[in-house]
Coordinates of N, CA and C in Angstrom, one line a residue:
M13 N -37.3 -5.4 -18.4 CA -36.1 -6.1 -18.2 C -34.9 -5.3 -18.7
K14 N -35.1 -4.6 -19.9 CA -34.0 -3.8 -20.4 C -33.6 -2.7 -19.4
F15 N -34.6 -2.1 -18.8 CA -34.3 -1.1 -17.8 C -33.5 -1.7 -16.6
L16 N -33.8 -2.9 -16.1 CA -33.1 -3.5 -15.0 C -31.7 -3.8 -15.4
V17 N -31.4 -4.3 -16.6 CA -30.1 -4.6 -17.1 C -29.2 -3.3 -17.1
T18 N -29.9 -2.2 -17.7 CA -29.2 -0.9 -17.7 C -28.9 -0.4 -16.3
L19 N -29.8 -0.5 -15.4 CA -29.6 -0.1 -14.0 C -28.4 -0.8 -13.4
V20 N -28.4 -2.1 -13.6 CA -27.3 -3.0 -13.0 C -26.0 -2.6 -13.6
F21 N -25.9 -2.3 -14.9 CA -24.7 -1.9 -15.6 C -24.2 -0.6 -15.0
I22 N -25.1 0.4 -14.9 CA -24.7 1.7 -14.3 C -24.2 1.5 -12.9
A23 N -24.9 0.7 -12.1 CA -24.4 0.5 -10.7 C -23.1 -0.2 -10.7
A24 N -22.8 -1.1 -11.6 CA -21.5 -1.8 -11.7 C -20.4 -0.8 -12.0
L25 N -20.7 0.1 -13.0 CA -19.7 1.2 -13.4 C -19.4 2.1 -12.2
Y26 N -20.5 2.4 -11.5 CA -20.3 3.3 -10.3 C -19.4 2.7 -9.3
F27 N -19.7 1.4 -8.9 CA -18.8 0.8 -7.9 C -17.4 0.5 -8.4
C28 N -17.2 0.3 -9.6 CA -15.9 0.1 -10.2 C -15.1 1.4 -10.1
A29 N -15.8 2.5 -10.4 CA -15.2 3.9 -10.3 C -14.9 4.2 -8.9
E30 N -15.7 3.8 -7.9 CA -15.5 4.1 -6.5 C -14.5 3.3 -5.8
S31 N -14.2 2.1 -6.4 CA -13.2 1.3 -5.7 C -11.8 1.8 -5.9
T32 N -11.1 1.8 -4.8 CA -9.7 2.4 -4.9 C -8.7 1.4 -4.5
T33 N -7.6 1.4 -5.2 CA -6.5 0.5 -4.8 C -5.4 1.4 -4.4
Y34 N -4.7 1.0 -3.4 CA -3.6 1.8 -2.8 C -2.3 1.0 -3.0
P35 N -1.5 1.4 -3.9 CA -0.2 0.7 -4.2 C 0.8 0.8 -3.1
N36 N 0.7 1.9 -2.2 CA 1.7 2.1 -1.2 C 1.1 1.7 0.2
H37 N 1.9 1.1 1.0 CA 1.4 0.6 2.3 C 2.5 0.7 3.4
L38 N 2.1 1.1 4.5 CA 3.1 1.2 5.7 C 2.4 0.7 6.9
T39 N 2.9 -0.3 7.6 CA 2.4 -0.7 8.9 C 3.2 0.0 9.9
L40 N 2.5 0.8 10.7 CA 3.2 1.5 11.8 C 3.3 0.7 13.0
K41 N 2.3 -0.2 13.2 CA 2.4 -1.2 14.3 C 1.6 -2.4 13.8
E42 N 2.2 -3.6 13.8 CA 1.6 -4.8 13.2 C 0.2 -5.1 13.9
N43 N -0.8 -5.3 13.1 CA -2.2 -5.5 13.5 C -2.8 -4.4 14.3
V44 N -2.2 -3.2 14.3 CA -2.7 -2.1 15.1 C -3.0 -0.9 14.2
F45 N -2.1 -0.5 13.3 CA -2.2 0.7 12.5 C -1.6 0.6 11.2
D46 N -2.4 0.7 10.1 CA -1.9 0.6 8.8 C -2.3 1.8 8.0
V47 N -1.4 2.3 7.2 CA -1.6 3.5 6.3 C -1.4 3.0 4.8
H48 N -2.4 3.3 4.0 CA -2.3 3.0 2.6 C -2.4 4.3 1.9
W49 N -1.7 4.5 0.7 CA -1.9 5.7 0.0 C -1.5 5.6 -1.5
Y50 N -2.0 6.5 -2.2 CA -1.6 6.7 -3.6 C -1.6 8.1 -4.0
V51 N -0.9 8.5 -5.1 CA -0.9 9.9 -5.5 C -1.5 9.9 -6.9
N52 N -2.4 10.9 -7.1 CA -3.0 11.1 -8.4 C -2.2 12.4 -8.9
T53 N -1.2 12.1 -9.8 CA -0.4 13.2 -10.3 C -1.2 14.2 -11.2
T54 N -2.2 13.7 -11.8 CA -3.0 14.6 -12.7 C -3.7 15.6 -11.8
E55 N -4.3 15.2 -10.7 CA -5.0 16.1 -9.8 C -4.1 16.7 -8.8
D56 N -2.9 16.2 -8.6 CA -1.9 16.7 -7.6 C -2.5 16.5 -6.2
R57 N -3.1 15.3 -6.0 CA -3.8 14.9 -4.7 C -3.2 13.6 -4.2
F58 N -3.2 13.5 -2.9 CA -2.8 12.3 -2.2 C -4.1 11.7 -1.6
Y59 N -4.2 10.4 -1.8 CA -5.4 9.7 -1.3 C -4.9 8.7 -0.2
F60 N -5.5 8.7 1.0 CA -5.1 7.9 2.1 C -6.2 6.9 2.6
K61 N -5.8 5.8 3.1 CA -6.7 4.9 3.8 C -6.0 4.5 5.1
V62 N -6.6 4.7 6.2 CA -6.0 4.4 7.5 C -6.9 3.4 8.2
V63 N -6.3 2.3 8.6 CA -7.0 1.2 9.3 C -6.4 1.0 10.6
A64 N -7.2 1.2 11.7 CA -6.6 1.1 13.1 C -7.5 0.1 13.9
N65 N -6.8 -0.6 14.7 CA -7.4 -1.6 15.5 C -8.0 -0.9 16.8
T66 N -9.0 -0.1 16.5 CA -9.7 0.6 17.6 C -11.0 1.1 17.1
T67 N -11.9 1.5 18.0 CA -13.1 2.1 17.5 C -13.2 3.6 18.0
G68 N -14.0 4.4 17.4 CA -14.1 5.8 17.7 C -13.4 6.7 16.7
W69 N -12.1 7.0 17.0 CA -11.4 8.0 16.1 C -10.0 7.4 15.9
V70 N -9.5 7.9 14.8 CA -8.1 7.7 14.4 C -7.4 9.0 13.9
G71 N -6.1 9.1 14.1 CA -5.4 10.2 13.7 C -4.2 9.9 12.9
L72 N -3.9 10.7 11.9 CA -2.6 10.6 11.2 C -2.0 11.9 11.1
A73 N -0.7 12.0 11.5 CA 0.0 13.3 11.5 C 1.2 13.3 10.6
F74 N 1.4 14.4 9.9 CA 2.5 14.6 9.0 C 3.4 15.7 9.5
T75 N 4.7 15.5 9.3 CA 5.6 16.5 9.6 C 6.9 16.3 8.7
T76 N 7.6 17.4 8.5 CA 8.8 17.3 7.7 C 10.1 17.1 8.6
Y77 N 9.8 17.1 10.0 CA 10.9 17.0 10.9 C 11.1 15.5 11.3
E78 N 12.3 15.0 11.0 CA 12.6 13.6 11.4 C 12.6 13.5 13.0
G79 N 11.9 12.5 13.5 CA 11.8 12.4 14.9 C 10.6 13.1 15.5
G80 N 10.3 14.2 14.9 CA 9.1 15.0 15.3 C 8.9 15.2 16.8
E81 N 10.0 15.5 17.4 CA 10.0 15.7 18.9 C 9.0 16.8 19.3
G82 N 8.3 16.6 20.3 CA 7.4 17.7 20.9 C 6.2 18.0 20.1
M83 N 5.9 17.2 19.1 CA 4.7 17.5 18.2 C 4.8 18.9 17.6
K84 N 6.0 19.4 17.3 CA 6.1 20.7 16.7 C 5.8 20.6 15.2
D85 N 4.9 21.5 14.8 CA 4.6 21.6 13.3 C 4.1 20.3 12.7
Y86 N 3.1 19.7 13.4 CA 2.5 18.5 12.9 C 1.1 18.9 12.2
D87 N 0.9 18.4 11.0 CA -0.3 18.6 10.3 C -1.1 17.3 10.6
I88 N -2.3 17.4 11.2 CA -3.0 16.2 11.7 C -4.4 16.1 11.1
A89 N -4.6 14.8 10.6 CA -6.0 14.4 10.2 C -6.6 13.6 11.3
L90 N -7.7 14.0 11.8 CA -8.4 13.3 12.9 C -9.8 13.0 12.4
G91 N -10.2 11.7 12.4 CA -11.5 11.4 12.0 C -12.0 10.0 12.5
G92 N -13.2 9.7 12.2 CA -13.8 8.5 12.7 C -15.3 8.4 12.5
V93 N -15.9 7.6 13.4 CA -17.3 7.4 13.4 C -17.8 7.6 14.8
R94 N -18.9 8.5 14.9 CA -19.5 8.8 16.1 C -20.7 7.9 16.3
K95 N -21.5 8.0 17.4 CA -22.7 7.3 17.5 C -23.6 7.6 16.4
E96 N -24.5 6.7 16.1 CA -25.5 6.9 15.0 C -24.8 6.8 13.6
N97 N -23.5 6.3 13.6 CA -22.7 6.2 12.4 C -22.5 7.5 11.7
E98 N -22.4 8.6 12.4 CA -22.0 9.9 11.9 C -20.5 9.9 11.7
T99 N -20.1 10.2 10.5 CA -18.6 10.2 10.2 C -18.1 11.6 10.2
Y100 N -16.8 11.7 10.4 CA -16.2 13.1 10.5 C -14.7 13.0 10.2
L101 N -14.2 14.1 9.7 CA -12.7 14.3 9.5 C -12.4 15.7 9.7
K102 N -11.4 16.0 10.6 CA -11.0 17.4 10.8 C -9.5 17.6 10.6
D103 N -9.2 18.8 10.2 CA -7.8 19.1 9.9 C -7.3 20.0 11.1
Y104 N -6.2 19.5 11.8 CA -5.6 20.2 12.9 C -4.2 20.5 12.7
W105 N -3.6 21.4 13.5 CA -2.2 21.8 13.5 C -1.7 21.8 14.9
S106 N -0.5 21.2 15.2 CA 0.0 21.3 16.5 C 1.3 22.0 16.5
T107 N 1.6 22.7 17.6 CA 2.8 23.5 17.7 C 3.7 22.9 18.9
S108 N 3.1 22.0 19.7 CA 3.8 21.4 20.8 C 2.9 20.3 21.4
E109 N 3.3 19.7 22.5 CA 2.6 18.6 23.1 C 1.4 19.1 23.9
V110 N 0.6 19.9 23.3 CA -0.7 20.3 23.9 C -1.8 20.0 22.9
K111 N -3.0 20.2 23.2 CA -4.1 19.9 22.3 C -3.9 20.7 21.0
P112 N -4.0 20.0 19.9 CA -3.8 20.6 18.6 C -4.9 21.7 18.3
I113 N -4.6 22.6 17.4 CA -5.5 23.7 17.1 C -6.3 23.3 15.8
L114 N -7.6 23.5 15.8 CA -8.4 23.2 14.7 C -8.0 24.2 13.6
D115 N -7.5 23.7 12.4 CA -7.1 24.5 11.3 C -8.2 25.3 10.8
S116 N -8.0 26.6 10.6 CA -9.1 27.5 10.1 C -9.4 27.2 8.6
S117 N -8.5 26.5 7.9 CA -8.8 26.1 6.6 C -8.8 24.5 6.5
Q118 N -10.0 24.0 6.4 CA -10.2 22.5 6.4 C -9.9 22.0 5.0
D119 N -8.7 21.4 4.8 CA -8.3 21.0 3.5 C -8.3 19.5 3.2
L120 N -9.0 18.8 4.1 CA -9.2 17.4 3.9 C -10.5 17.0 3.4
M121 N -10.6 16.0 2.5 CA -11.9 15.6 2.0 C -12.1 14.1 2.4
L122 N -13.1 13.9 3.3 CA -13.4 12.5 3.7 C -14.2 11.8 2.6
T123 N -13.8 10.6 2.3 CA -14.5 9.9 1.3 C -15.2 8.7 1.9
S124 N -14.7 8.2 3.1 CA -15.3 7.0 3.7 C -14.8 6.9 5.1
A125 N -15.7 6.5 6.0 CA -15.3 6.2 7.4 C -16.3 5.1 7.9
M126 N -15.7 4.1 8.5 CA -16.5 3.0 9.0 C -15.8 2.2 10.2
E127 N -16.7 1.6 11.0 CA -16.2 0.7 12.0 C -16.7 -0.7 11.7
S128 N -15.8 -1.7 11.9 CA -16.2 -3.1 11.6 C -15.2 -4.0 12.4
N129 N -15.8 -4.9 13.1 CA -15.0 -5.9 13.8 C -13.9 -5.3 14.7
G130 N -14.2 -4.2 15.4 CA -13.3 -3.5 16.3 C -12.2 -2.7 15.6
K131 N -12.4 -2.4 14.3 CA -11.4 -1.6 13.5 C -12.1 -0.4 13.0
T132 N -11.4 0.7 12.9 CA -11.9 1.9 12.3 C -11.1 2.2 11.1
T133 N -11.8 2.4 10.0 CA -11.2 2.7 8.7 C -11.6 4.1 8.2
I134 N -10.7 5.0 7.9 CA -11.1 6.2 7.2 C -10.3 6.4 5.9
E135 N -11.0 6.9 4.9 CA -10.4 7.2 3.7 C -10.6 8.7 3.4
F136 N -9.5 9.3 3.0 CA -9.6 10.8 2.7 C -8.6 11.2 1.7
N137 N -8.7 12.4 1.2 CA -7.7 12.9 0.3 C -7.5 14.4 0.5
R138 N -6.4 14.9 0.0 CA -6.0 16.3 0.1 C -5.1 16.7 -1.0
K139 N -5.0 18.0 -1.3 CA -4.1 18.4 -2.3 C -2.7 18.2 -1.8
A140 N -1.7 18.0 -2.7 CA -0.3 17.8 -2.2 C 0.2 19.1 -1.5
D141 N -0.1 20.2 -2.1 CA 0.2 21.5 -1.5 C -1.0 22.3 -1.4
T142 N -1.6 22.5 -0.2 CA -2.8 23.3 -0.1 C -2.6 24.8 -0.1
G143 N -1.4 25.2 0.1 CA -1.1 26.6 0.2 C -1.4 27.2 1.6
D144 N -1.8 26.3 2.5 CA -2.1 26.7 3.9 C -0.8 26.5 4.7
A145 N -0.5 27.5 5.5 CA 0.7 27.5 6.3 C 0.6 26.4 7.4
A146 N -0.6 26.0 7.7 CA -0.9 25.0 8.8 C -1.0 23.6 8.2
D147 N -0.6 23.4 6.9 CA -0.6 22.1 6.3 C 0.8 21.8 5.8
T148 N 1.2 20.5 6.1 CA 2.6 20.1 5.6 C 2.4 19.8 4.1
P149 N 3.2 20.5 3.2 CA 3.2 20.1 1.8 C 3.7 18.7 1.6
L150 N 3.0 17.9 0.8 CA 3.3 16.5 0.5 C 3.9 16.5 -0.9
K151 N 5.1 15.9 -1.0 CA 5.8 15.9 -2.3 C 6.3 14.5 -2.6
M152 N 6.2 14.1 -3.9 CA 6.8 12.8 -4.2 C 8.3 12.9 -4.0
N153 N 8.8 11.7 -3.5 CA 10.2 11.6 -3.3 C 10.8 12.5 -2.2
N154 N 10.0 13.1 -1.4 CA 10.5 13.8 -0.2 C 10.1 13.0 1.0
S155 N 10.9 13.1 2.0 CA 10.6 12.4 3.3 C 9.5 13.2 4.0
I156 N 8.4 12.5 4.3 CA 7.4 13.0 5.2 C 7.3 11.9 6.3
F157 N 7.3 12.4 7.5 CA 7.2 11.5 8.7 C 5.8 11.4 9.2
L158 N 5.4 10.2 9.5 CA 4.0 10.0 10.0 C 4.1 9.6 11.5
A159 N 3.0 10.0 12.2 CA 2.9 9.6 13.6 C 1.5 9.3 13.9

């Protein structure tokens, strides 16, 4: 019995540590696409949760150009759930309105991806500044535009 109580306590600690709250939220389109995020200043990392009213894949793109015309210099996170519940997340870079290029330096860390009730949710994180020319540096109090 003592072993079971210890095991339950350890499991509870694990799930508490794994649960993430996101104090920042942006709805890009009501009931269609939501972005949640927080910044861990100690680690200098941004954590994201994207919820989209679709199945398959979702993408989130960052740029420093307001309006972001022509998809020039977009840093793109593209991820989701494939058949057999295989999850994935890839780091892309776009230079124009053509198929984006797979970034040679994959700087995104997928923490969760799932589909439920017609929605796809991905959670991932990345360093604020990866040092990669094909990644948009994310800074507190700077404007970053999402698409």
